[in-house]
């Protein structure tokens, strides 16, 4: 994946990580660990690499000492917008969670190999254009059903 443009810093975008979960910038602000590059998908359907989380605080003494805080996420876009990418990753994560719940709701553990397959599908949908296209050919729901051997019932 090649970088498409310069870094952006945004407060108004949400992101999904390669696990399909929401990226929470507060985790990095409250941690002593450095932020390693995080591959993700932005709400505006681009693949990105998140590299920075910043908090900007502004105090307004004229308004009685009120302060405002804003979180900025710094990232490098590595693709142009891809139609429905964010929604498809979100759907993939929901299907994976649904599949896991089929086992955990009965007090069982999901099969480890199938669990790894589900995680890998989500990861590859984000980092690989070819894998993403393959999933779309079958459809996200059908792809998960056939690879994890279950039937999704909405």
PDB file of C-alpha atoms in Angstrom:
ATOM      1  CA  UNK A   1       0.000   0.000   0.000  1.00  0.00           C
ATOM      2  CA  UNK A   2       1.445   3.337  -0.990  1.00  0.00           C
ATOM      3  CA  UNK A   3       0.726   6.620   0.686  1.00  0.00           C
ATOM      4  CA  UNK A   4      -1.622   8.767  -1.343  1.00  0.00           C
ATOM      5  CA  UNK A   5      -1.202  12.141   0.364  1.00  0.00           C
ATOM      6  CA  UNK A   6       0.189  14.019   3.339  1.00  0.00           C
ATOM      7  CA  UNK A   7      -0.773  13.562   6.954  1.00  0.00           C
ATOM      8  CA  UNK A   8      -4.156  14.750   8.142  1.00  0.00           C
ATOM      9  CA  UNK A   9      -5.263  15.629  11.670  1.00  0.00           C
ATOM     10  CA  UNK A  10      -8.995  15.261  12.267  1.00  0.00           C
ATOM     11  CA  UNK A  11     -11.351  15.371  15.205  1.00  0.00           C
ATOM     12  CA  UNK A  12     -14.494  14.483  13.270  1.00  0.00           C
ATOM     13  CA  UNK A  13     -13.675  11.015  11.904  1.00  0.00           C
ATOM     14  CA  UNK A  14     -14.111   7.630  13.495  1.00  0.00           C
ATOM     15  CA  UNK A  15     -11.920   4.672  12.613  1.00  0.00           C
ATOM     16  CA  UNK A  16     -12.075   0.870  12.638  1.00  0.00           C
ATOM     17  CA  UNK A  17      -8.863  -1.029  13.369  1.00  0.00           C
ATOM     18  CA  UNK A  18      -7.736  -4.232  11.662  1.00  0.00           C
ATOM     19  CA  UNK A  19      -9.760  -6.177  14.229  1.00  0.00           C
ATOM     20  CA  UNK A  20     -12.891  -4.342  13.051  1.00  0.00           C
ATOM     21  CA  UNK A  21     -13.235  -2.574  16.402  1.00  0.00           C
ATOM     22  CA  UNK A  22     -13.537   1.174  16.930  1.00  0.00           C
ATOM     23  CA  UNK A  23     -10.273   3.032  17.417  1.00  0.00           C
ATOM     24  CA  UNK A  24     -10.407   4.784  20.800  1.00  0.00           C
ATOM     25  CA  UNK A  25      -7.882   7.646  20.961  1.00  0.00           C
ATOM     26  CA  UNK A  26      -8.333   7.954  24.741  1.00  0.00           C
ATOM     27  CA  UNK A  27      -6.620   4.594  25.208  1.00  0.00           C
ATOM     28  CA  UNK A  28      -3.416   6.091  23.839  1.00  0.00           C
ATOM     29  CA  UNK A  29      -3.701   9.333  25.776  1.00  0.00           C
ATOM     30  CA  UNK A  30      -4.001   7.455  29.061  1.00  0.00           C
ATOM     31  CA  UNK A  31      -1.253   4.943  28.281  1.00  0.00           C
ATOM     32  CA  UNK A  32       2.484   5.246  28.784  1.00  0.00           C
ATOM     33  CA  UNK A  33       3.080   3.060  25.749  1.00  0.00           C
ATOM     34  CA  UNK A  34       4.053   4.742  22.484  1.00  0.00           C
ATOM     35  CA  UNK A  35       1.523   4.662  19.660  1.00  0.00           C
ATOM     36  CA  UNK A  36       2.759   2.312  16.973  1.00  0.00           C
ATOM     37  CA  UNK A  37       1.329   2.828  13.508  1.00  0.00           C
ATOM     38  CA  UNK A  38      -2.241   1.527  13.428  1.00  0.00           C
ATOM     39  CA  UNK A  39      -3.735   0.350  10.147  1.00  0.00           C
ATOM     40  CA  UNK A  40      -7.388   1.329  10.025  1.00  0.00           C
ATOM     41  CA  UNK A  41     -10.358   2.363   7.919  1.00  0.00           C
ATOM     42  CA  UNK A  42     -11.756   5.872   8.304  1.00  0.00           C
ATOM     43  CA  UNK A  43     -15.466   6.722   8.357  1.00  0.00           C
ATOM     44  CA  UNK A  44     -14.928   8.406   4.969  1.00  0.00           C
ATOM     45  CA  UNK A  45     -13.981   4.990   3.474  1.00  0.00           C
ATOM     46  CA  UNK A  46     -10.203   5.363   3.167  1.00  0.00           C
ATOM     47  CA  UNK A  47      -7.496   3.013   4.316  1.00  0.00           C
ATOM     48  CA  UNK A  48      -5.234   4.932   6.681  1.00  0.00           C
ATOM     49  CA  UNK A  49      -2.271   4.553   9.011  1.00  0.00           C
ATOM     50  CA  UNK A  50      -2.889   6.294  12.342  1.00  0.00           C
ATOM     51  CA  UNK A  51       0.338   7.667  13.791  1.00  0.00           C
ATOM     52  CA  UNK A  52      -0.609  10.387  16.288  1.00  0.00           C
ATOM     53  CA  UNK A  53      -3.192  11.196  18.930  1.00  0.00           C
ATOM     54  CA  UNK A  54      -3.171  14.722  20.359  1.00  0.00           C
ATOM     55  CA  UNK A  55      -5.256  16.564  22.895  1.00  0.00           C
ATOM     56  CA  UNK A  56      -5.500  20.319  22.414  1.00  0.00           C
ATOM     57  CA  UNK A  57      -6.770  22.335  25.367  1.00  0.00           C
ATOM     58  CA  UNK A  58      -7.903  25.945  25.150  1.00  0.00           C
ATOM     59  CA  UNK A  59      -8.601  28.068  28.221  1.00  0.00           C
ATOM     60  CA  UNK A  60     -10.832  31.123  27.966  1.00  0.00           C
ATOM     61  CA  UNK A  61     -10.151  33.402  30.927  1.00  0.00           C
ATOM     62  CA  UNK A  62     -12.567  36.022  29.562  1.00  0.00           C
ATOM     63  CA  UNK A  63     -15.432  33.537  29.886  1.00  0.00           C
ATOM     64  CA  UNK A  64     -14.713  32.747  33.518  1.00  0.00           C
ATOM     65  CA  UNK A  65     -11.872  30.318  33.030  1.00  0.00           C
ATOM     66  CA  UNK A  66     -13.725  27.774  30.938  1.00  0.00           C
ATOM     67  CA  UNK A  67     -11.650  25.334  28.979  1.00  0.00           C
ATOM     68  CA  UNK A  68     -12.286  23.236  25.933  1.00  0.00           C
ATOM     69  CA  UNK A  69     -10.471  20.081  24.959  1.00  0.00           C
ATOM     70  CA  UNK A  70     -10.321  18.516  21.504  1.00  0.00           C
ATOM     71  CA  UNK A  71      -8.844  15.172  20.476  1.00  0.00           C
ATOM     72  CA  UNK A  72      -7.104  15.038  17.122  1.00  0.00           C
ATOM     73  CA  UNK A  73      -6.146  11.831  15.359  1.00  0.00           C
ATOM     74  CA  UNK A  74      -3.205  12.117  12.977  1.00  0.00           C
ATOM     75  CA  UNK A  75      -3.096   9.719  10.055  1.00  0.00           C
ATOM     76  CA  UNK A  76      -1.725   9.157   6.586  1.00  0.00           C
ATOM     77  CA  UNK A  77      -4.315   8.166   3.974  1.00  0.00           C
ATOM     78  CA  UNK A  78      -3.050   5.184   1.980  1.00  0.00           C
ATOM     79  CA  UNK A  79      -5.978   4.869  -0.415  1.00  0.00           C
ATOM     80  CA  UNK A  80      -8.591   6.931  -2.116  1.00  0.00           C
ATOM     81  CA  UNK A  81     -12.146   6.495  -0.771  1.00  0.00           C
ATOM     82  CA  UNK A  82     -13.525   3.015  -1.512  1.00  0.00           C
ATOM     83  CA  UNK A  83     -17.315   2.730  -1.745  1.00  0.00           C
ATOM     84  CA  UNK A  84     -18.844   1.320   1.463  1.00  0.00           C
ATOM     85  CA  UNK A  85     -15.491   0.183   2.899  1.00  0.00           C
ATOM     86  CA  UNK A  86     -16.246   1.360   6.451  1.00  0.00           C
ATOM     87  CA  UNK A  87     -19.734  -0.171   6.428  1.00  0.00           C
ATOM     88  CA  UNK A  88     -18.463  -3.480   5.036  1.00  0.00           C
ATOM     89  CA  UNK A  89     -15.759  -3.735   7.724  1.00  0.00           C
ATOM     90  CA  UNK A  90     -18.363  -2.882  10.356  1.00  0.00           C
ATOM     91  CA  UNK A  91     -20.651  -5.596   8.944  1.00  0.00           C
ATOM     92  CA  UNK A  92     -17.778  -8.098   8.938  1.00  0.00           C
ATOM     93  CA  UNK A  93     -17.096  -7.386  12.614  1.00  0.00           C
ATOM     94  CA  UNK A  94     -20.791  -7.735  13.467  1.00  0.00           C
ATOM     95  CA  UNK A  95     -20.916 -11.093  11.672  1.00  0.00           C
ATOM     96  CA  UNK A  96     -17.823 -12.270  13.542  1.00  0.00           C
ATOM     97  CA  UNK A  97     -19.364 -11.201  16.861  1.00  0.00           C
ATOM     98  CA  UNK A  98     -22.653 -12.912  15.894  1.00  0.00           C
ATOM     99  CA  UNK A  99     -20.770 -16.125  15.085  1.00  0.00           C
ATOM    100  CA  UNK A 100     -18.898 -15.998  18.410  1.00  0.00           C
ATOM    101  CA  UNK A 101     -22.163 -15.432  20.270  1.00  0.00           C
ATOM    102  CA  UNK A 102     -23.578 -18.641  18.780  1.00  0.00           C
ATOM    103  CA  UNK A 103     -21.086 -20.434  21.041  1.00  0.00           C
ATOM    104  CA  UNK A 104     -20.712 -18.149  24.045  1.00  0.00           C
ATOM    105  CA  UNK A 105     -24.485 -17.875  24.543  1.00  0.00           C
ATOM    106  CA  UNK A 106     -24.436 -21.641  25.169  1.00  0.00           C
ATOM    107  CA  UNK A 107     -21.441 -21.431  27.510  1.00  0.00           C
ATOM    108  CA  UNK A 108     -19.040 -22.821  24.896  1.00  0.00           C
ATOM    109  CA  UNK A 109     -15.844 -21.471  23.385  1.00  0.00           C
ATOM    110  CA  UNK A 110     -15.780 -20.814  19.637  1.00  0.00           C
ATOM    111  CA  UNK A 111     -13.423 -23.139  17.720  1.00  0.00           C
ATOM    112  CA  UNK A 112      -9.965 -21.567  17.795  1.00  0.00           C
ATOM    113  CA  UNK A 113      -9.110 -22.210  14.134  1.00  0.00           C
ATOM    114  CA  UNK A 114     -12.397 -20.766  12.867  1.00  0.00           C
ATOM    115  CA  UNK A 115     -11.992 -17.828  15.237  1.00  0.00           C
ATOM    116  CA  UNK A 116      -8.576 -17.074  13.737  1.00  0.00           C
ATOM    117  CA  UNK A 117     -10.054 -17.345  10.237  1.00  0.00           C
ATOM    118  CA  UNK A 118     -12.728 -14.764  11.122  1.00  0.00           C
ATOM    119  CA  UNK A 119     -10.154 -12.364  12.560  1.00  0.00           C
ATOM    120  CA  UNK A 120      -7.916 -12.856   9.526  1.00  0.00           C
ATOM    121  CA  UNK A 121     -10.728 -12.085   7.095  1.00  0.00           C
ATOM    122  CA  UNK A 122     -11.380  -8.736   8.785  1.00  0.00           C
ATOM    123  CA  UNK A 123      -7.666  -7.929   8.941  1.00  0.00           C
ATOM    124  CA  UNK A 124      -7.116  -8.781   5.281  1.00  0.00           C
ATOM    125  CA  UNK A 125     -10.185  -6.819   4.168  1.00  0.00           C
ATOM    126  CA  UNK A 126      -8.451  -3.739   5.574  1.00  0.00           C
ATOM    127  CA  UNK A 127      -4.855  -4.294   4.471  1.00  0.00           C
ATOM    128  CA  UNK A 128      -5.377  -6.067   1.130  1.00  0.00           C
ATOM    129  CA  UNK A 129      -7.341  -4.714  -1.807  1.00  0.00           C
ATOM    130  CA  UNK A 130      -7.369  -8.182  -3.389  1.00  0.00           C
ATOM    131  CA  UNK A 131      -8.846  -9.838  -0.289  1.00  0.00           C
ATOM    132  CA  UNK A 132     -11.426  -7.070   0.058  1.00  0.00           C
ATOM    133  CA  UNK A 133     -12.493  -7.552  -3.569  1.00  0.00           C
ATOM    134  CA  UNK A 134     -12.709 -11.336  -3.069  1.00  0.00           C
ATOM    135  CA  UNK A 135     -15.029 -10.867  -0.095  1.00  0.00           C
ATOM    136  CA  UNK A 136     -17.211  -8.472  -2.099  1.00  0.00           C
ATOM    137  CA  UNK A 137     -17.528 -10.932  -4.988  1.00  0.00           C
ATOM    138  CA  UNK A 138     -19.263 -13.431  -2.686  1.00  0.00           C
ATOM    139  CA  UNK A 139     -20.861 -10.780  -0.493  1.00  0.00           C
ATOM    140  CA  UNK A 140     -19.742 -10.112   3.072  1.00  0.00           C
ATOM    141  CA  UNK A 141     -22.471 -12.227   4.677  1.00  0.00           C
ATOM    142  CA  UNK A 142     -22.039 -15.213   2.330  1.00  0.00           C
ATOM    143  CA  UNK A 143     -18.249 -15.058   2.657  1.00  0.00           C
ATOM    144  CA  UNK A 144     -18.417 -15.233   6.450  1.00  0.00           C
ATOM    145  CA  UNK A 145     -21.106 -17.924   6.411  1.00  0.00           C
ATOM    146  CA  UNK A 146     -19.082 -20.177   4.118  1.00  0.00           C
ATOM    147  CA  UNK A 147     -15.738 -19.640   5.878  1.00  0.00           C
ATOM    148  CA  UNK A 148     -17.063 -19.983   9.428  1.00  0.00           C
ATOM    149  CA  UNK A 149     -19.757 -22.583   8.652  1.00  0.00           C
ATOM    150  CA  UNK A 150     -22.837 -20.883  10.057  1.00  0.00           C
ATOM    151  CA  UNK A 151     -26.103 -19.353   8.896  1.00  0.00           C
ATOM    152  CA  UNK A 152     -26.714 -15.700   9.723  1.00  0.00           C
ATOM    153  CA  UNK A 153     -30.241 -14.908  10.855  1.00  0.00           C
ATOM    154  CA  UNK A 154     -30.978 -11.215  11.287  1.00  0.00           C
TER     155      UNK A 154
END
